[in-house]
Amino acid sequence: MRSLPYWLLLGLWAIAACSGAPTNASATPAASPTAAAPQGEDTLAAEDTARRFLTAWAALDYPAMYDLLTPLTQDALSFETFADRYRAIWRQGAFTGLDFEIVSSLVQPRSAQIRYRIFLQSAVVGEIVRETFMELTRADGGWRIAWTDATILPELAEGNDLLLDVVTPTRANIYDLQGLALAAQSDVVALWVVPDEIGDAGQEATMLTVLSELLGERPDAIRDRYEAMRGSDSPVPVGEVSLLSFRAVEAQLAELSGVQWSFYNGRYYLSGGLAAHAVGYVGQITEEALEVYQSLGYEGDEFVGQIGLESAFEAELRGQPGGTLYLRDPSGRILSVLASSDAGPPSAVYTTIDRDLQRQAQEAIRGFRGAIVVLERDTGAVRALVSSPAFDPNLFNTSNPNSAPGLARLFDGTRQQPLLNRATSGLYPLGSVFKMVSMSAALTSELYTPDSLYTCNGEFRELGGGAVLYDWTVAAGLPDHGTITLMEGLERSCNPYFWHIGLDLFNQGFPNALSDMSTAFGLGQPTGIDVEEASGQVPTPEWKLQALGEEWTLADAVQLAIGQSALTVTPLQVARYVAAIGNGGTLFQPRLVDRVQNAEGEVLERFLPQPQGRVPVSDEHLAAIQQAMTQVVRAPGGTARHRFLGLTLNVAGKTGTAETGSGAPHAWFAGYTFEARADRPDVAVVVLVENQGEGSVWAAPIFRRVVEIYFFGQPFMPYPWESQIGVTRTPVPTETPAAPLPSPTPDQP
């Protein structure tokens, strides 16, 4: 996983480790007076002191180094001055590490000279090798170092220091799988609207039409950005485009009032950010990380990757800097060249993302809080990764005139965490989409077969003690499911059947069956994707005892069986889990990057599918689960059948309505395709819509739209809340009024 670069973590750790003050050398217990040691022992002791000093330097442990100095040196040189001298040299040379070897020793009864060879590794100019020496004297019963600047490098005597002139290549681009740019260095045009300068209705319509074509957004979406500012002379950012695209419509816009623009150069993210959370953005180096970056050859004013692939692949995208390391005297005069190297070209990152699918998937969930994940079912390659609301990564470029007002709006607290990657880091209860795990555990226990019968009434009274749980059909005013098979239980999302499974597994001596199967399907744990992600949690009897000091109960088992309890997962984990069901049982690591490639077209690194294991479910049982998921969208009793009428694609899926404890439940739909086309790999798709209602009402239509886009290039079926594709009907449909539900609240389909 590359979301937090190792070199940056290591540097930050080193700075933190070295920030403490040294121990007082005079407080070190003095050795008892002894007879003079033999010459050989003196030499070993002096060399040991030198080695400890140099080893501490390699670890950037300045307090330990300072403790080895003579009392006279410490009196003349404070720890802060000593440490600052080393930090400055380390930074000036962009040094990343060192090694050393003892060359010779000259030891007298009261003094010694140790000569050593130092090998300094610079991130910019490579290795610098110098031979120098340190003087030691006896003090406090041992050998101490009479330090001078030459102890660092011989050229630094007399207070000289270093100057590094860095040459950094232009940052490389990030592309989709087909080589279409997602992030590029470019000449850019920032566009904004001044609401009180907009012309009449005809001019406004023309302006919106031109901007819509230019920005690739619906006119109403653009109008929404400035509608609340009508009558204001404050500029409202509407987006950024490449200079080449702008030139084609510049003359039209020049004839209109209300829209303005400005030119700048920098990192450009197309269409206001496609897969912005995954691609990431660049920003100025923070004060906290400045020292680490400077030690790596950055001058400090560069823009570097902050999140996503921009951060994870910072080294590749930046390329190898080159430059010249000079020696200069205290007045700043250049004395000599110590080393130099040529810059190495950066390497482009080619993702697995389908740019057009990503763009349309973002549009498919616009206006909702939630996430969409599209994975190649049989390889784990990410075709689209959507988190909504999104953000415009172009706003983090301070050269962009839209930056200040855009960021102010981004962080005004009303947009509900737009920087949160809900697809990989949002944690949610799963609801009925978990029932394939419960079905797997039931079948694997051998207590059930796909045809095991259960009478699914609206009320569940098996907990005893007068406790009653109600199926979702009660609130919906629908008849009971009656006596059904386990496969039909999944098809119809019968809660009582799965509550019964949870209770039965507990009573039959399998209290960990659901938790173990969850873990086997990869839930509640990182997937290993290249960008930032959260782990989530699968509750277990052991976890509850340790975290809460409470025993696992029947209520826990019953609620976990329908994906509630303390279970939290990410949409990405769910996509991996559903893909494994669809592909026959293999969990693949989700993969955002296909290859790293240089400007000559040479592939420097290719990322192949990475199987992470197989789920412990037999082929026969997986086939039954697959068939039941197909019945969800095809059978007359399937909870999502009405959402897939007329769809000519082979899909299987599961609805989910996850109670949150407050507000409306989260709507889920997770499924996969089984088209088996040579030209279009099958995919697993997960849709989550936060606090919106039933999965069959809200998430299933979005799922259908995504698979239509994937296979046909465009959607064909309007949402139930649309009068036509892209146009919201007023008012939006309401759900069936829900009857009051007892606690614990049952899931819905």
XYZ file of C-alpha atoms in Angstrom:
749
model
C 0.000 0.000 0.000
C 1.457 3.283 -1.059
C -0.948 5.895 0.256
C 1.555 7.194 2.838
C 5.051 7.183 1.305
C 7.588 5.325 3.427
C 10.277 7.943 2.895
C 8.021 10.660 4.252
C 6.971 8.624 7.273
C 10.588 7.740 7.982
C 11.652 11.376 7.756
C 8.871 12.563 10.034
C 9.745 9.842 12.527
C 13.399 10.826 12.482
C 12.611 14.486 13.127
C 10.336 13.574 16.016
C 12.930 11.213 17.461
C 15.619 13.871 17.357
C 13.666 16.775 18.754
C 14.328 15.947 22.392
C 16.993 17.643 24.451
C 20.168 15.696 25.281
C 20.924 14.230 28.619
C 23.486 16.177 30.588
C 26.891 14.676 29.960
C 28.069 15.739 33.392
C 25.258 13.705 34.901
C 26.664 10.512 33.425
C 28.029 8.364 36.277
C 31.796 8.670 36.245
C 33.819 5.515 36.118
C 35.808 4.692 39.203
C 39.508 5.578 38.924
C 41.415 2.596 37.607
C 44.866 1.848 36.467
C 45.697 2.842 32.897
C 44.263 0.338 30.482
C 46.520 -1.505 28.064
C 47.074 0.231 24.717
C 44.877 -2.257 22.829
C 41.921 -1.691 25.141
C 42.340 2.095 24.852
C 42.191 1.835 21.074
C 39.060 -0.316 21.185
C 37.411 2.075 23.641
C 38.243 5.169 21.557
C 37.021 3.526 18.362
C 33.847 2.442 20.157
C 33.118 6.072 21.101
C 33.668 7.136 17.492
C 31.379 4.376 16.243
C 28.636 5.298 18.705
C 28.831 8.928 17.595
C 28.663 8.073 13.897
C 25.913 5.497 14.430
C 23.878 8.128 16.284
C 24.440 10.504 13.360
C 23.137 7.887 10.919
C 19.999 7.713 13.095
C 19.838 11.529 13.304
C 20.007 11.108 17.072
C 21.543 14.473 17.912
C 21.035 14.213 21.697
C 23.049 10.969 21.765
C 25.771 12.616 19.676
C 25.906 15.655 21.948
C 26.254 13.428 25.029
C 29.547 12.090 23.602
C 31.190 15.544 23.370
C 33.784 16.698 25.891
C 32.585 18.974 28.702
C 34.706 21.780 27.242
C 33.038 21.397 23.860
C 29.599 21.401 25.455
C 30.464 24.535 27.418
C 31.426 26.292 24.190
C 28.603 24.875 22.056
C 24.960 24.578 23.114
C 22.930 21.578 22.075
C 20.657 23.758 19.935
C 23.616 25.199 18.008
C 25.163 21.755 17.584
C 21.910 20.129 16.406
C 21.030 23.042 14.120
C 24.441 22.748 12.435
C 23.841 19.088 11.630
C 20.251 19.672 10.545
C 21.333 22.493 8.237
C 24.043 20.398 6.576
C 21.661 17.459 6.231
C 19.097 19.708 4.601
C 21.567 21.644 2.442
C 22.971 18.442 0.970
C 19.543 16.734 0.657
C 21.092 13.833 2.529
C 18.958 10.788 3.121
C 21.397 8.462 4.852
C 24.999 7.727 5.661
C 27.442 4.933 6.293
C 30.988 4.995 7.636
C 34.088 2.940 8.229
C 36.994 3.426 10.640
C 40.237 3.906 8.715
C 42.870 4.240 11.427
C 43.409 5.104 15.096
C 46.192 6.944 16.902
C 45.724 6.603 20.645
C 47.780 8.249 23.392
C 47.173 7.942 27.162
C 45.099 11.173 27.284
C 44.168 11.811 23.647
C 43.260 9.998 20.444
C 42.617 10.660 16.787
C 40.231 8.456 14.852
C 40.225 8.719 11.069
C 37.140 7.494 9.273
C 35.555 7.472 5.857
C 32.029 8.851 5.546
C 29.570 7.851 2.800
C 26.752 10.418 2.547
C 23.769 9.650 0.318
C 22.151 12.692 -1.310
C 18.711 12.554 -2.908
C 19.971 14.960 -5.565
C 23.688 14.443 -6.279
C 24.123 10.842 -5.191
C 26.910 9.565 -2.947
C 29.577 11.798 -1.457
C 32.621 10.045 0.028
C 35.087 11.894 2.273
C 37.816 10.915 4.711
C 38.086 13.000 7.862
C 38.916 12.592 11.536
C 37.787 13.355 15.066
C 39.853 14.222 18.115
C 39.069 12.527 21.423
C 40.216 13.198 24.974
C 39.660 11.431 28.251
C 36.866 12.900 30.344
C 34.500 11.546 32.985
C 36.297 8.235 32.982
C 35.950 7.592 29.259
C 36.652 8.919 25.788
C 34.878 12.081 24.663
C 34.929 13.915 21.354
C 36.513 17.339 20.968
C 34.173 18.286 18.159
C 34.881 20.633 15.237
C 33.082 21.344 11.941
C 35.567 19.052 10.213
C 34.006 16.155 12.112
C 31.135 16.421 9.626
C 33.137 16.966 6.434
C 36.704 18.233 6.083
C 35.545 21.034 3.758
C 33.316 22.471 6.490
C 36.217 23.695 8.608
C 36.248 27.415 9.297
C 32.446 27.558 9.292
C 31.908 26.755 5.615
C 28.578 25.299 4.583
C 26.789 23.838 1.571
C 24.538 25.214 -1.157
C 22.447 22.931 -3.340
C 21.175 24.193 -6.684
C 18.344 21.849 -7.640
C 16.945 21.206 -11.109
C 13.516 19.575 -10.912
C 11.855 18.118 -14.015
C 8.248 18.944 -14.894
C 5.803 16.757 -12.984
C 4.510 13.807 -14.992
C 0.860 13.220 -15.801
C -1.717 10.801 -14.430
C -3.795 9.012 -17.071
C -6.729 6.660 -17.265
C -6.235 3.157 -18.635
C -6.548 4.335 -22.248
C -4.027 7.156 -21.872
C -6.565 9.960 -21.400
C -5.329 12.570 -18.933
C -6.758 12.845 -15.441
C -4.065 15.225 -14.134
C -1.555 17.133 -16.247
C 0.764 20.120 -16.270
C -0.986 22.613 -18.507
C -1.940 26.158 -19.353
C -5.291 26.575 -17.641
C -8.193 28.992 -17.734
C -10.151 29.728 -14.545
C -13.782 30.742 -15.103
C -16.170 32.514 -12.774
C -19.548 34.215 -12.920
C -20.469 37.588 -11.400
C -24.210 37.153 -10.731
C -25.290 40.804 -10.893
C -23.567 41.233 -14.266
C -25.423 38.396 -16.007
C -27.492 39.623 -18.941
C -31.143 38.971 -19.697
C -32.731 35.527 -19.773
C -31.629 34.913 -23.354
C -28.027 35.848 -22.632
C -28.018 33.721 -19.492
C -29.314 30.718 -21.433
C -26.596 31.184 -24.045
C -23.949 31.558 -21.356
C -25.089 28.381 -19.619
C -25.151 26.456 -22.894
C -21.587 27.462 -23.745
C -20.317 26.786 -20.219
C -22.144 23.448 -20.146
C -20.394 22.277 -23.303
C -17.065 23.640 -22.121
C -17.182 22.190 -18.595
C -19.069 18.993 -19.435
C -21.794 19.726 -16.878
C -25.550 20.232 -17.044
C -26.662 23.874 -17.280
C -28.768 23.566 -14.134
C -25.758 22.304 -12.172
C -23.804 25.409 -13.213
C -26.740 27.701 -12.422
C -27.059 26.144 -8.956
C -23.586 27.420 -8.094
C -24.519 31.072 -8.395
C -28.304 31.048 -7.946
C -28.122 31.879 -4.244
C -25.820 34.824 -5.042
C -28.220 36.627 -7.388
C -27.768 40.358 -7.071
C -24.226 40.005 -5.745
C -21.063 41.318 -7.338
C -18.975 38.575 -5.692
C -17.329 36.229 -8.209
C -18.601 32.655 -8.089
C -16.154 30.028 -9.415
C -17.639 27.715 -12.023
C -14.567 25.707 -12.998
C -11.318 25.406 -14.925
C -10.557 24.218 -18.441
C -7.486 23.748 -20.564
C -6.399 26.705 -22.636
C -6.866 24.675 -25.820
C -10.521 23.936 -24.988
C -11.162 27.533 -23.991
C -9.848 28.982 -27.228
C -12.633 27.241 -29.146
C -15.370 29.228 -27.327
C -13.484 32.349 -26.235
C -15.116 34.551 -28.878
C -18.626 33.428 -27.835
C -17.988 34.091 -24.158
C -16.454 37.478 -24.934
C -19.808 38.624 -26.323
C -21.641 37.698 -23.124
C -21.768 39.556 -19.827
C -21.488 37.931 -16.425
C -18.762 35.388 -17.137
C -15.066 36.219 -16.630
C -11.802 34.312 -16.835
C -8.080 34.377 -16.188
C -5.076 32.337 -17.342
C -2.541 30.453 -15.248
C -0.161 27.513 -15.521
C 0.043 24.524 -13.219
C -1.393 21.169 -12.320
C -4.712 20.757 -14.083
C -7.371 18.218 -13.126
C -9.801 17.651 -15.971
C -13.544 18.228 -15.609
C -13.133 19.761 -12.174
C -11.662 16.555 -10.852
C -12.377 13.035 -12.096
C -11.914 10.509 -9.294
C -10.552 13.413 -7.263
C -10.323 11.429 -4.035
C -8.361 8.656 -5.740
C -6.174 10.781 -8.015
C -5.602 13.295 -5.209
C -4.199 16.779 -5.575
C -0.973 18.695 -5.139
C -0.503 21.472 -2.638
C 2.250 23.496 -1.055
C 4.587 21.756 1.366
C 3.357 22.176 4.915
C 5.540 23.637 7.625
C 5.448 20.344 9.528
C 6.861 18.404 6.578
C 9.231 21.100 5.265
C 12.412 19.687 6.806
C 11.746 16.210 5.439
C 11.097 17.483 1.925
C 14.151 19.732 1.988
C 16.283 16.768 2.981
C 15.005 15.059 -0.164
C 16.120 17.872 -2.419
C 12.959 19.972 -2.439
C 13.520 23.686 -2.118
C 10.338 24.077 -0.102
C 8.152 26.093 -2.464
C 7.115 23.195 -4.687
C 3.658 21.677 -4.933
C 3.668 18.043 -3.810
C 1.103 15.260 -3.648
C -1.144 15.614 -0.618
C -3.533 12.653 -0.917
C -4.353 9.857 -3.335
C -2.085 8.774 -6.157
C -0.453 12.202 -6.276
C 0.952 11.414 -2.830
C 1.468 7.655 -3.144
C 3.437 8.074 -6.391
C 5.125 11.378 -5.551
C 8.613 10.030 -6.292
C 7.648 8.659 -9.706
C 5.642 11.702 -10.768
C 8.301 14.123 -9.595
C 11.215 12.290 -11.162
C 14.788 12.299 -9.944
C 15.959 15.861 -9.290
C 19.423 16.868 -10.410
C 21.660 19.705 -9.438
C 25.000 20.869 -8.109
C 26.250 20.851 -4.517
C 28.553 23.788 -3.802
C 30.859 24.583 -0.913
C 30.638 28.189 0.234
C 32.324 30.267 2.905
C 30.509 32.059 5.754
C 30.103 35.153 3.553
C 28.262 33.118 0.906
C 31.090 33.048 -1.634
C 31.247 29.828 -3.690
C 34.509 27.990 -3.050
C 34.137 24.780 -5.048
C 31.816 22.131 -6.454
C 31.498 19.049 -4.269
C 29.235 16.997 -6.575
C 26.691 17.296 -9.359
C 24.216 15.116 -11.224
C 21.726 15.384 -14.070
C 17.996 15.287 -13.415
C 16.191 12.060 -14.194
C 12.894 12.208 -16.099
C 9.626 11.688 -14.198
C 7.348 8.769 -14.911
C 3.654 8.909 -15.729
C 1.100 6.883 -13.784
C -1.493 5.019 -15.838
C -4.494 4.123 -13.711
C -7.099 1.409 -14.194
C -9.856 4.050 -14.246
C -12.160 4.422 -17.247
C -12.401 8.214 -17.593
C -15.786 8.337 -19.280
C -17.316 5.796 -16.904
C -15.902 7.760 -13.965
C -17.366 11.019 -15.272
C -20.810 9.546 -15.830
C -20.780 7.659 -12.523
C -20.020 10.917 -10.723
C -22.998 12.449 -12.476
C -25.141 9.417 -11.575
C -24.861 10.109 -7.834
C -24.600 13.898 -7.949
C -26.763 15.541 -5.324
C -26.516 12.622 -2.907
C -24.001 11.806 -0.193
C -22.571 8.423 -0.943
C -20.212 6.332 -3.003
C -19.956 4.145 -6.081
C -17.279 1.508 -6.642
C -16.828 -0.352 -9.922
C -14.298 -3.208 -9.905
C -13.382 -5.662 -12.613
C -14.947 -8.739 -11.083
C -12.155 -11.138 -12.002
C -9.060 -8.950 -11.470
C -9.802 -6.282 -8.853
C -8.972 -3.414 -11.239
C -10.855 -0.251 -10.258
C -12.844 1.112 -13.194
C -14.533 3.905 -11.224
C -14.232 5.173 -7.669
C -16.768 7.835 -6.752
C -17.262 9.731 -3.515
C -20.045 12.300 -3.313
C -19.981 15.177 -2.658
C -16.692 15.585 -4.478
C -14.314 18.541 -4.661
C -12.361 20.432 -7.295
C -8.643 19.651 -6.833
C -7.757 22.640 -9.028
C -8.699 24.892 -6.106
C -5.575 23.875 -4.176
C -3.364 25.619 -6.740
C -2.860 29.113 -5.338
C -2.129 30.382 -8.866
C -5.755 29.654 -9.715
C -7.857 32.839 -9.287
C -10.728 30.610 -8.168
C -8.644 29.154 -5.336
C -9.491 31.488 -2.457
C -13.276 31.768 -2.980
C -13.491 28.118 -4.002
C -11.690 26.836 -0.915
C -13.711 29.141 1.312
C -16.872 27.542 -0.034
C -15.353 24.051 0.194
C -14.594 24.468 3.878
C -17.629 26.510 4.894
C -19.069 23.557 6.795
C -22.191 23.132 4.677
C -20.925 20.557 2.178
C -20.606 17.650 4.617
C -17.012 16.496 4.391
C -16.319 16.724 0.653
C -12.687 15.683 1.215
C -13.729 12.389 2.842
C -13.260 9.503 0.426
C -16.512 7.738 1.241
C -15.635 4.873 -1.106
C -12.492 3.833 0.781
C -12.679 5.578 4.156
C -16.374 5.959 4.893
C -17.496 3.440 7.535
C -21.079 2.190 7.430
C -23.332 -0.606 8.712
C -24.024 -2.949 5.830
C -27.589 -4.069 6.356
C -29.023 -6.825 4.190
C -26.105 -6.838 1.745
C -24.435 -8.807 4.553
C -26.892 -11.675 4.140
C -24.665 -13.453 1.619
C -22.143 -13.801 4.478
C -24.850 -15.192 6.735
C -25.989 -17.591 4.030
C -22.362 -18.708 3.517
C -21.927 -19.347 7.237
C -25.219 -21.255 7.405
C -24.338 -23.495 4.454
C -20.743 -24.077 5.599
C -21.968 -25.107 9.075
C -23.891 -27.952 7.383
C -26.921 -27.056 9.480
C -28.580 -25.729 6.327
C -28.857 -26.484 2.634
C -30.008 -24.102 -0.116
C -33.437 -25.749 0.116
C -33.821 -25.636 3.902
C -37.350 -24.433 4.701
C -38.399 -21.783 7.181
C -41.742 -20.130 7.765
C -41.075 -16.412 7.483
C -43.812 -14.578 9.336
C -43.786 -10.845 9.864
C -43.014 -11.307 13.545
C -39.921 -12.967 15.029
C -40.423 -14.237 18.595
C -37.608 -16.794 18.913
C -35.546 -14.635 21.281
C -38.034 -15.327 24.070
C -38.821 -13.118 26.996
C -41.573 -11.390 25.050
C -39.111 -9.772 22.593
C -40.596 -9.257 19.139
C -38.754 -8.204 15.980
C -40.637 -7.266 12.840
C -39.829 -8.013 9.235
C -39.657 -5.120 6.779
C -42.879 -6.340 5.178
C -44.844 -5.252 8.259
C -43.905 -1.580 7.874
C -44.495 -1.798 4.113
C -47.965 -3.294 4.599
C -47.080 -6.402 2.588
C -48.083 -10.035 3.267
C -45.757 -12.496 4.994
C -43.282 -14.438 2.875
C -44.666 -17.765 4.102
C -42.673 -20.981 4.034
C -39.623 -20.440 1.837
C -36.206 -21.956 1.075
C -32.929 -20.375 2.134
C -32.359 -19.189 -1.440
C -35.778 -17.562 -1.433
C -34.936 -16.029 1.921
C -32.071 -14.124 0.292
C -34.151 -13.329 -2.791
C -36.904 -11.759 -0.672
C -34.573 -10.481 2.051
C -36.582 -12.204 4.775
C -35.217 -10.832 8.040
C -36.770 -13.507 10.310
C -35.024 -16.266 8.336
C -31.611 -14.640 8.878
C -32.351 -13.744 12.488
C -33.107 -17.436 12.924
C -29.770 -18.359 11.318
C -27.879 -16.069 13.700
C -29.685 -17.508 16.710
C -29.293 -21.093 15.507
C -25.549 -20.795 14.870
C -25.113 -19.316 18.352
C -27.116 -22.059 20.047
C -25.429 -24.830 18.054
C -21.968 -23.829 19.309
C -20.869 -21.582 16.428
C -20.805 -18.111 18.066
C -17.945 -16.963 15.796
C -19.343 -18.351 12.546
C -20.685 -15.047 11.228
C -17.641 -13.057 12.333
C -15.204 -15.581 10.896
C -17.018 -15.674 7.569
C -17.082 -11.857 7.476
C -13.331 -11.758 7.921
C -12.857 -14.455 5.298
C -14.746 -12.248 2.840
C -12.422 -9.327 3.651
C -14.866 -7.180 5.610
C -13.644 -4.941 8.411
C -10.042 -4.893 7.184
C -7.923 -2.868 4.728
C -8.035 -3.992 1.113
C -4.500 -2.874 0.237
C -5.567 -0.298 -2.345
C -2.991 2.351 -3.295
C -4.758 5.257 -1.560
C -5.952 6.085 1.932
C -8.531 3.711 3.396
C -10.197 2.820 6.699
C -10.363 -0.631 8.262
C -13.828 -0.841 9.733
C -14.850 -3.470 12.249
C -16.278 -6.948 12.402
C -17.644 -7.500 15.922
C -16.691 -10.763 17.598
C -17.346 -12.239 21.051
C -13.698 -11.565 21.914
C -13.901 -7.961 20.714
C -17.040 -7.237 22.717
C -15.543 -8.676 25.902
C -12.309 -6.739 25.491
C -13.782 -3.442 24.263
C -16.991 -3.300 26.282
C -16.443 -5.822 29.039
C -19.637 -7.602 28.018
C -20.469 -11.118 26.880
C -21.650 -11.892 23.352
C -25.391 -12.520 23.437
C -28.159 -13.873 21.263
C -29.113 -10.299 20.395
C -25.620 -9.682 19.011
C -25.745 -12.823 16.886
C -29.231 -12.037 15.598
C -28.410 -8.443 14.638
C -25.083 -9.336 13.008
C -26.908 -11.879 10.830
C -28.639 -8.970 9.033
C -25.532 -6.755 8.866
C -26.256 -4.559 11.877
C -24.756 -4.849 15.399
C -21.369 -3.056 15.573
C -20.377 -4.026 12.013
C -18.807 -1.225 9.944
C -17.392 -1.591 6.438
C -16.297 0.549 3.506
C -17.999 0.418 0.097
C -14.685 -0.761 -1.365
C -14.624 -3.757 0.981
C -18.163 -4.600 -0.069
C -17.211 -4.408 -3.745
C -14.325 -6.825 -3.166
C -16.624 -9.165 -1.223
C -19.342 -9.185 -3.895
C -16.769 -9.604 -6.674
C -15.472 -12.725 -4.906
C -18.963 -14.214 -4.916
C -19.340 -13.450 -8.611
C -15.943 -14.766 -9.723
C -16.166 -18.059 -7.874
C -14.509 -17.252 -4.571
C -11.273 -15.295 -5.146
C -10.623 -12.097 -3.231
C -8.538 -9.722 -5.350
C -6.682 -6.696 -4.061
C -8.408 -3.608 -5.492
C -5.956 -2.030 -7.922
C -5.944 1.618 -9.014
C -2.707 1.632 -11.007
C -2.016 -0.375 -14.139
C 1.543 0.770 -14.834
C 4.239 3.384 -14.382
C 5.738 4.426 -17.702
C 8.472 6.817 -18.792
C 8.284 9.375 -21.601
C 9.810 6.900 -24.078
C 6.973 4.467 -23.499
C 9.022 2.023 -21.447
C 6.967 0.365 -18.730
C 8.991 0.673 -15.533
C 6.509 -1.078 -13.273
C 3.353 -2.995 -14.052
C 0.752 -3.887 -11.467
C -0.837 -7.265 -12.087
C -3.913 -8.786 -10.443
C -3.125 -9.821 -6.876
C -5.239 -12.659 -5.427
C -5.518 -12.268 -1.660
C -7.055 -15.642 -0.919
C -10.150 -17.730 -1.464
C -13.291 -17.633 0.609
C -14.019 -20.828 2.600
C -17.202 -21.653 0.706
C -17.599 -24.624 -1.609
C -18.290 -24.179 -5.304
C -21.705 -25.761 -4.819
C -22.668 -23.304 -2.103
C -21.294 -20.328 -4.017
C -23.409 -21.361 -6.989
C -26.494 -21.345 -4.757
C -25.655 -17.840 -3.488
C -25.091 -16.630 -7.036
C -28.448 -18.032 -8.109
C -30.200 -16.409 -5.151
C -28.616 -13.047 -6.001
C -29.816 -13.462 -9.579
C -33.324 -14.102 -8.262
C -33.172 -10.792 -6.360
C -33.321 -8.986 -9.726
C -35.266 -11.538 -11.779
C -37.717 -13.539 -9.673
C -41.261 -12.234 -9.043
C -40.496 -12.016 -5.322
C -37.069 -10.416 -5.756
C -36.669 -7.199 -3.786
C -35.125 -5.394 -6.777
C -36.980 -7.027 -9.682
C -39.049 -3.924 -10.451
C -35.868 -1.847 -10.792
C -34.371 -4.081 -13.494
C -37.340 -4.705 -15.753
C -36.305 -4.376 -19.392
C -32.572 -4.510 -18.680
C -30.931 -6.797 -21.231
C -27.844 -7.452 -19.108
C -27.099 -10.407 -16.852
C -26.800 -9.023 -13.338
C -27.017 -10.410 -9.825
C -27.278 -8.325 -6.695
C -28.623 -7.608 -3.255
C -30.532 -4.706 -1.762
C -29.682 -3.336 1.654
C -31.234 -0.805 4.012
C -28.919 -0.235 6.958
C -30.271 1.401 10.097
C -27.971 4.073 11.505
C -29.539 4.814 14.873
C -30.464 8.334 13.790
C -32.029 9.746 10.664
C -33.005 7.799 7.592
C -31.192 4.519 6.893
C -28.385 4.105 4.385
C -29.441 2.686 1.017
C -27.225 -0.055 -0.476
C -27.184 -2.075 -3.643
C -24.293 -4.405 -4.395
C -23.983 -6.791 -7.286
C -22.055 -8.001 -10.292
C -22.533 -8.758 -13.971
C -22.041 -12.105 -15.689
C -22.059 -11.196 -19.354
C -18.826 -13.090 -20.161
C -18.012 -10.732 -23.060
C -14.601 -10.817 -24.656
C -14.539 -7.036 -25.144
C -15.923 -5.907 -21.797
C -14.863 -7.598 -18.545
C -17.576 -8.290 -16.019
C -17.713 -5.911 -13.083
C -18.808 -5.770 -9.469
C -20.626 -2.552 -8.570
C -21.527 -1.177 -5.159
C -23.750 1.852 -4.576
C -24.187 3.487 -1.181
C -26.494 6.462 -0.588
C -26.230 7.931 2.903
C -29.344 8.481 5.021
C -31.693 8.264 2.050
C -33.962 5.294 2.680
C -34.506 1.874 1.161
C -31.857 0.280 -1.023
C -34.397 -0.870 -3.592
C -35.755 2.679 -3.973
C -32.544 4.718 -4.109
C -29.429 2.577 -4.615
C -30.733 -0.018 -7.068
C -31.656 2.555 -9.782
C -28.190 4.095 -9.513
C -26.639 0.620 -9.824
C -28.659 0.018 -12.984
C -27.540 3.328 -14.455
C -23.876 2.516 -13.792
C -24.017 -0.868 -15.532
C -25.877 0.676 -18.468
C -23.131 3.278 -18.794
C -20.437 0.619 -18.503
C -21.832 -1.666 -21.199
C -23.670 0.768 -23.474
C -21.777 4.023 -22.954
C -24.860 5.899 -21.747
C -27.902 5.432 -19.495
C -31.331 4.577 -20.874
C -33.663 4.387 -17.877
C -34.558 7.580 -15.966
C -34.509 7.395 -12.204
C -37.903 7.129 -10.482
C -37.296 10.695 -9.266
C -36.494 12.035 -12.767
C -38.834 13.253 -15.449
C -36.057 12.474 -17.928
C -32.419 11.516 -17.549
C -30.640 14.299 -15.726
C -33.792 16.274 -14.904
C -35.227 15.902 -11.409
C -38.973 15.589 -11.090
C -40.680 17.792 -8.499
C -41.466 16.610 -5.944
C -39.156 13.610 -5.586
C -40.895 10.321 -4.780
C -41.503 9.523 -1.162
C -41.145 6.092 0.317
C -43.898 3.957 1.782
C -44.708 5.406 5.230
C -42.921 3.312 7.810
C -44.671 2.079 10.935
C -42.859 2.616 14.246
C -40.224 -0.079 14.636
C -39.167 -1.650 17.936
C -35.589 -1.658 19.171
C -33.433 -3.260 17.918
C -34.599 -1.978 14.542
C -34.851 -4.587 11.778
C -33.208 -4.129 8.437
C -35.120 -3.559 5.243
C -34.448 -4.950 1.761
